[in-house]
Short mmCIF file of C-alpha atoms in Angstrom, two decimals:
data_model
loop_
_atom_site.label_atom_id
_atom_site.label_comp_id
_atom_site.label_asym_id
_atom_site.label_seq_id
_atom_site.Cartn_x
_atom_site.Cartn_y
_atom_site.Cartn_z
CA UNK T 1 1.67 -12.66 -3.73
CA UNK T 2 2.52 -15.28 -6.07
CA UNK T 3 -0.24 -18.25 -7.25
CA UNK T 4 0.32 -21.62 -7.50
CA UNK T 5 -2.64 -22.87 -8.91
CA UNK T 6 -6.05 -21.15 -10.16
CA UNK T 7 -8.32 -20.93 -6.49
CA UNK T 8 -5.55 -23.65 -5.17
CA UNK T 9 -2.57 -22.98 -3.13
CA UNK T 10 -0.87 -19.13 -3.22
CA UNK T 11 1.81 -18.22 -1.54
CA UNK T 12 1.72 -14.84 0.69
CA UNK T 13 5.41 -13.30 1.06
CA UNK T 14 5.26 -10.91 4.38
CA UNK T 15 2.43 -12.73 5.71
CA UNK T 16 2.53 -11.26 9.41
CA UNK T 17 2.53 -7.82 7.87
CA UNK T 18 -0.32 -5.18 7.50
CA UNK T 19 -1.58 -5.79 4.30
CA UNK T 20 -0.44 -9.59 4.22
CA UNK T 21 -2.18 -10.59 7.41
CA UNK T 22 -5.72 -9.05 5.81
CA UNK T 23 -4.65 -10.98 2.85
CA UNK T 24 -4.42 -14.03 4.35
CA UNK T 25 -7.66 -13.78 6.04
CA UNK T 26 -9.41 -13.31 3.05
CA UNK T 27 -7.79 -15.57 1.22
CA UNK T 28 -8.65 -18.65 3.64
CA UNK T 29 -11.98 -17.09 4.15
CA UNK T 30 -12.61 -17.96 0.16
CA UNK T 31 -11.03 -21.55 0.63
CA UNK T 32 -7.59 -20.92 -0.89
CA UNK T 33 -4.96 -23.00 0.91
CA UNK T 34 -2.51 -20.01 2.00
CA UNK T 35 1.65 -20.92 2.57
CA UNK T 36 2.77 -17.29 4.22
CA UNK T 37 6.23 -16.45 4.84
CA UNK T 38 7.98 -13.58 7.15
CA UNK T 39 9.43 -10.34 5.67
CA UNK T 40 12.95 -9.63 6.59
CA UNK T 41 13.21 -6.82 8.86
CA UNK T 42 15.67 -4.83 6.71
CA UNK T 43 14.23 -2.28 4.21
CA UNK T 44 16.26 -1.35 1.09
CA UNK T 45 18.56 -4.52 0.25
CA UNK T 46 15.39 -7.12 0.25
CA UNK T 47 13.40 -4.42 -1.61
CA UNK T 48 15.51 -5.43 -4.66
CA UNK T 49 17.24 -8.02 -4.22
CA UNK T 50 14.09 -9.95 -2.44
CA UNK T 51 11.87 -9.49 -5.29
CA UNK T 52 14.45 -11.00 -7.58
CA UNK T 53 15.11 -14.18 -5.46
CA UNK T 54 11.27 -14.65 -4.87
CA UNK T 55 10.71 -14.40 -9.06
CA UNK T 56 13.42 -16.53 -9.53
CA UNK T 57 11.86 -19.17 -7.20
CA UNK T 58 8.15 -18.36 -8.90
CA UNK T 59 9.73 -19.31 -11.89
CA UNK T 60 11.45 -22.66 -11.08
CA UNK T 61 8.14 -23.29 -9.11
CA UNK T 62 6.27 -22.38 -12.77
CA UNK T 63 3.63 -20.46 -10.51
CA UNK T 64 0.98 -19.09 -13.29
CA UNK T 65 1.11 -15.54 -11.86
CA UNK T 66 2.61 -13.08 -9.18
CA UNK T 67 0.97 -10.07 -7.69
CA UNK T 68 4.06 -7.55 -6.03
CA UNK T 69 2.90 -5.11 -3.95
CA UNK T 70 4.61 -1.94 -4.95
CA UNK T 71 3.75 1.63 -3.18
CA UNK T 72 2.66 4.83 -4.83
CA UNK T 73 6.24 5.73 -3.67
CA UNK T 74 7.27 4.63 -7.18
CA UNK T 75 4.99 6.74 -9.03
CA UNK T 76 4.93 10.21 -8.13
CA UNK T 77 8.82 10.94 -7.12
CA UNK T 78 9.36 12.76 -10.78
CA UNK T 79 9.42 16.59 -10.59
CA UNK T 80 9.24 16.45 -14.59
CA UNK T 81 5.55 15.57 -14.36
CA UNK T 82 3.72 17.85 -15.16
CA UNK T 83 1.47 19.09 -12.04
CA UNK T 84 -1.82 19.70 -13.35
CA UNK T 85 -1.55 16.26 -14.58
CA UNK T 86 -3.24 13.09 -12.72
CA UNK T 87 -0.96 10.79 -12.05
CA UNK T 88 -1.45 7.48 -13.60
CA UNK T 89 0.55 3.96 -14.37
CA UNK T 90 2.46 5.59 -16.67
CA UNK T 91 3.85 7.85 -14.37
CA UNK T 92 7.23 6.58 -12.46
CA UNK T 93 9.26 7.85 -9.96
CA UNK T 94 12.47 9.49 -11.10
CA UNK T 95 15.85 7.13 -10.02
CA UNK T 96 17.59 9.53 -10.52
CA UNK T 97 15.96 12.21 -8.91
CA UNK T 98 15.45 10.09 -6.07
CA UNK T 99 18.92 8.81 -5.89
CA UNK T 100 20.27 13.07 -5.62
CA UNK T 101 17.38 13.54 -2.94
CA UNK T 102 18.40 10.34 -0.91
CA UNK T 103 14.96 8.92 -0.83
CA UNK T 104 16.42 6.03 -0.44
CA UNK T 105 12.80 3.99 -0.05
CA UNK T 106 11.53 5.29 -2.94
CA UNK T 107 14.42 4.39 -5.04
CA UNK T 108 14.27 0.84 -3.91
CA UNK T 109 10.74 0.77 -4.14
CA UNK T 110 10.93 1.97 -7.86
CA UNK T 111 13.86 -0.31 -8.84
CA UNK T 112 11.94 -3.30 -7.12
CA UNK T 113 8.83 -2.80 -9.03
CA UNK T 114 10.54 -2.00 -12.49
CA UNK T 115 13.01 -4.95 -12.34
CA UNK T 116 9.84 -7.26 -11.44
CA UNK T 117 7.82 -6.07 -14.12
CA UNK T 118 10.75 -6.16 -16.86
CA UNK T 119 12.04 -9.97 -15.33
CA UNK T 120 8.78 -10.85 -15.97
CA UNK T 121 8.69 -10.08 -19.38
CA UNK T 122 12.21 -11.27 -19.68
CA UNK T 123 11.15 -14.89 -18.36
CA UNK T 124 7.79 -15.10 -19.37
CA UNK T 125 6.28 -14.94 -15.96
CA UNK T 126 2.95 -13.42 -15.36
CA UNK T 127 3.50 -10.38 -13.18
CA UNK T 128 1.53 -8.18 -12.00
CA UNK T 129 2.20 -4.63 -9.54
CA UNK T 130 0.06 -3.00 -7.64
CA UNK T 131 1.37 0.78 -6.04
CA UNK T 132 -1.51 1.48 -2.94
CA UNK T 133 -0.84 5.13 -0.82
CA UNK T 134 -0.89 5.13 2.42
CA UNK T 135 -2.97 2.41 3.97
CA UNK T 136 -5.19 2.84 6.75
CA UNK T 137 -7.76 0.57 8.86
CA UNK T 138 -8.10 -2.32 11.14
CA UNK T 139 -5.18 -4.19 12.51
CA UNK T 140 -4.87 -7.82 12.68
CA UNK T 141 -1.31 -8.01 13.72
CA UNK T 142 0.13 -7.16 16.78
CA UNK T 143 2.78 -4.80 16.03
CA UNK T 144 2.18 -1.19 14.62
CA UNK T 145 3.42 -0.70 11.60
CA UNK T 146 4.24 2.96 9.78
CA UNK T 147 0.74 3.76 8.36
CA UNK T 148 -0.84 2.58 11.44
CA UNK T 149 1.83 5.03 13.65
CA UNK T 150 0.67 7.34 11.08
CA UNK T 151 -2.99 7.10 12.73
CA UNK T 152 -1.92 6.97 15.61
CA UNK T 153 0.06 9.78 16.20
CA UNK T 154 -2.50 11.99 15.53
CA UNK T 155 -4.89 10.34 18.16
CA UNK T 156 -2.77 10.31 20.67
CA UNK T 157 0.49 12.46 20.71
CA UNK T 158 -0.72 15.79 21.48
CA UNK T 159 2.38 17.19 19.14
CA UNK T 160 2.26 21.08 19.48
CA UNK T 161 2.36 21.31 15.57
CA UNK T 162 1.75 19.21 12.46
CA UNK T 163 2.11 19.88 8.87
CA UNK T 164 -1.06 20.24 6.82
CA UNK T 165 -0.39 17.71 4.21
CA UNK T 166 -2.70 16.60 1.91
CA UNK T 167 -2.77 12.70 2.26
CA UNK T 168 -4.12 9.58 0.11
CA UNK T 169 -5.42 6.74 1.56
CA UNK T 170 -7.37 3.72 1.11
CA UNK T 171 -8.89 0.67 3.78
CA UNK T 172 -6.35 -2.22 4.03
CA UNK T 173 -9.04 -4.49 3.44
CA UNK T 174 -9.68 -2.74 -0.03
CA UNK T 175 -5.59 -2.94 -0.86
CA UNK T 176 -6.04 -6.84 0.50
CA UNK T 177 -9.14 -7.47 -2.31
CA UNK T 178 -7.49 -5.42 -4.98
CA UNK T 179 -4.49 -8.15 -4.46
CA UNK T 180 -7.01 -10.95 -5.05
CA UNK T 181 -8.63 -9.63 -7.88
CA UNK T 182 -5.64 -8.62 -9.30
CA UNK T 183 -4.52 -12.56 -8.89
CA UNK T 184 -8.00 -13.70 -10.42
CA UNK T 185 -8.93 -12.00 -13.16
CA UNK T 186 -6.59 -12.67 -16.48
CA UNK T 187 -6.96 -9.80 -17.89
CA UNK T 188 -4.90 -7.88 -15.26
CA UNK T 189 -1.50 -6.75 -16.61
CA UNK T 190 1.38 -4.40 -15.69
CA UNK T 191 0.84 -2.11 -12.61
CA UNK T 192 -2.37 -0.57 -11.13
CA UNK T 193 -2.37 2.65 -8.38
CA UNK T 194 -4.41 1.58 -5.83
CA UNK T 195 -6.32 4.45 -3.87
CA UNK T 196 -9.12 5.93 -2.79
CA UNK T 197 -9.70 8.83 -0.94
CA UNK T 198 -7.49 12.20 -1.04
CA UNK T 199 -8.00 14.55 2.23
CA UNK T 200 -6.02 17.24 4.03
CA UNK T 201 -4.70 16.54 7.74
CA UNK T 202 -6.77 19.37 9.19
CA UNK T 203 -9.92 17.27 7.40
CA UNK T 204 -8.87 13.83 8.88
CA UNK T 205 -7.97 15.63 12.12
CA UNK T 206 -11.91 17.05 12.27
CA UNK T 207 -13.42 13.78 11.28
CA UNK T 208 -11.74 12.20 14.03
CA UNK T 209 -12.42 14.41 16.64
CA UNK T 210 -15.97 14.78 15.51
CA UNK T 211 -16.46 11.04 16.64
CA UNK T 212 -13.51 10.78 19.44
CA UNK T 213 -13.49 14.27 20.59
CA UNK T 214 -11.21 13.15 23.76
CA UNK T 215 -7.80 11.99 22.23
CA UNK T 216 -4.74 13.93 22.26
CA UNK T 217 -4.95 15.67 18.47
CA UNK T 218 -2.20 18.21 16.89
CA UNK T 219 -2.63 21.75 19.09
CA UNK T 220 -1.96 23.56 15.71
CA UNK T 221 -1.85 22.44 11.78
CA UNK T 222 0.86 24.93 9.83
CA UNK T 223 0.40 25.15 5.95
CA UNK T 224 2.20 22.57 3.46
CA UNK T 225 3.53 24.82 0.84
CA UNK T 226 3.78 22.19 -1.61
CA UNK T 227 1.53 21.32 -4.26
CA UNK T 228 -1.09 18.48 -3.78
CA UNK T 229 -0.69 15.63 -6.17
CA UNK T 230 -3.58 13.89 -8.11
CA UNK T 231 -3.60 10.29 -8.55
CA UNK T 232 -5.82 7.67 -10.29
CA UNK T 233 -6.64 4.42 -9.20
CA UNK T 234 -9.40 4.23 -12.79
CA UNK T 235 -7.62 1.59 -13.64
CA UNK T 236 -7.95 -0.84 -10.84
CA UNK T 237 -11.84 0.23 -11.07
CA UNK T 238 -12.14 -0.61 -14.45
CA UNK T 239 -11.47 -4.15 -13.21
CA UNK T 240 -14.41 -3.78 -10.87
CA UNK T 241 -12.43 -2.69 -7.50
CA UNK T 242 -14.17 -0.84 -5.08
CA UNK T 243 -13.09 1.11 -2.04
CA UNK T 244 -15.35 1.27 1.37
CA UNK T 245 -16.27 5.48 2.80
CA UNK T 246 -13.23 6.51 4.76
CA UNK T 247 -15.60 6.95 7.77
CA UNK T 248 -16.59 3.36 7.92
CA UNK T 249 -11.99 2.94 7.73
CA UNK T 250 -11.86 5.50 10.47
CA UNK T 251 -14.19 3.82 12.49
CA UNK T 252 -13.16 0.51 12.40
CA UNK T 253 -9.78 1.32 12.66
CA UNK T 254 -10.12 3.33 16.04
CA UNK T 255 -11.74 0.29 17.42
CA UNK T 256 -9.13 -2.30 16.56
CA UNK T 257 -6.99 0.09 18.16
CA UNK T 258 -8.48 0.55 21.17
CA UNK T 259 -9.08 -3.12 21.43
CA UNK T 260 -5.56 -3.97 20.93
CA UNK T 261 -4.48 -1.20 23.76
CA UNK T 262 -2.72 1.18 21.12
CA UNK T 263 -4.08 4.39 22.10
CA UNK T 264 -4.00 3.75 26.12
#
């Protein structure tokens, strides 16, 4: 999100999207004036390359600050952390771990992020990151998304087995007022992890079916064998971010999707 003026105009790159189209709604709903634009549909090319171009245009434009939304994919890809560690800002994803693993999104997550943060500081441009897990809730937009099929496949595929990861998650709403506080307040520098709640699948397949007992859940959950990861958002709450229960998420995003036909 880049700002061109203090509670003015902002600009909203990927406005259509998930995230962007709660953003927006926000946004208008506190009297910004709001110019969105459409995210490419390729993934790793405008990843890096986007960012740049969009920085480059904040900077001729001599917007006062950008907000990138980043993803907690480019913090905790790095096997040298240690594990009984919480993950924090300080903590990035390994390139070149990433790069022998082919996690290709993660690598061009991390290199996006790292090249805003340092162009920033290169240019003098206020920027700002923001790394959210996997983001769950309402939709606004018409099409579904990957953390929305996410949801969504365990309402409604029936699948004969699923793993038993742990997950982290947090309301898209929450991710879309993190971005505006994170726009807002002038103390907010470098990056912030953005979530909120940290649950196994077997837990997120009970609370589910403990309020929609009738959709088509996993038959069988088989054990993840890797270790779960611990990650902060402390920061972002020092700032005076807060994050809605994940039952009043589940809710409201089970009824957005019925309304919008997803789970017929």
């Amino acid at each position: 999100m880049a700002t061109m003026a203090m509670k003015g105009k902002v600009c909203v790159t990927g406005a259509g999207g998930f995230i962007g189209s709660w953003l927006v709604k926000l946004l208008l709903s506190r009297d910004y004036i709001v110019h969105g634009t459409v995210r490419e549909p390729k993934v790793i090319e405008p990843a890096v390359k986007g960012t740049h171009n969009v920085l480059e245009a904040c900077v001729e434009a001599k917007v006062k600050r950008v907000v990138v939304v980043s993803s907690v994919a480019a913090v905790f890809s790095n096997p040298s952390w240690p594990r009984s560690r919480v993950m924090d800002e300080s903590c990035w994803s390994d390139m070149e771990h990433c790069r022998a693993s082919k996690d290709w999104y993660f690598l061009a997550k991390t290199e996006a992020e790292s090249e805003a943060l340092a162009f920033g500081k290169r240019r003098g441009l206020d920027v700002v990151t923001i790394c959210p897990t996997l983001v769950i809730g309402p939709v606004l937009q018409p099409t579904v998304n990957a953390s929305t099929l996410a949801l969504l496949r365990i309402l409604k595929e029936g699948c004969e087995s699923m793993e038993n990861r742990p997950r982290t998650l947090v309301d898209v709403r929450d991710v879309a007022e993190a971005l505006i506080l994170l726009y807002e307040k002038r103390e907010a520098e470098g990056r912030y992890i953005c979530t909120a709640h940290s649950i196994e699948t077997r837990e997120l397949v009970d609370a589910l079916k403990s309020k929609y007992p009738d959709y088509s859940y996993p038959k069988k959950l088989s054990e993840w064998k890797a270790e779960p990861i611990s990650l902060s958002s402390e920061k972002l709450q020092r700032l005076g971010w807060k994050y809605r229960a994940l039952e009043e998420t589940l809710a409201d995003a089970v009824q957005s999707f019925q309304d919008a036909g997803m789970l017929e």
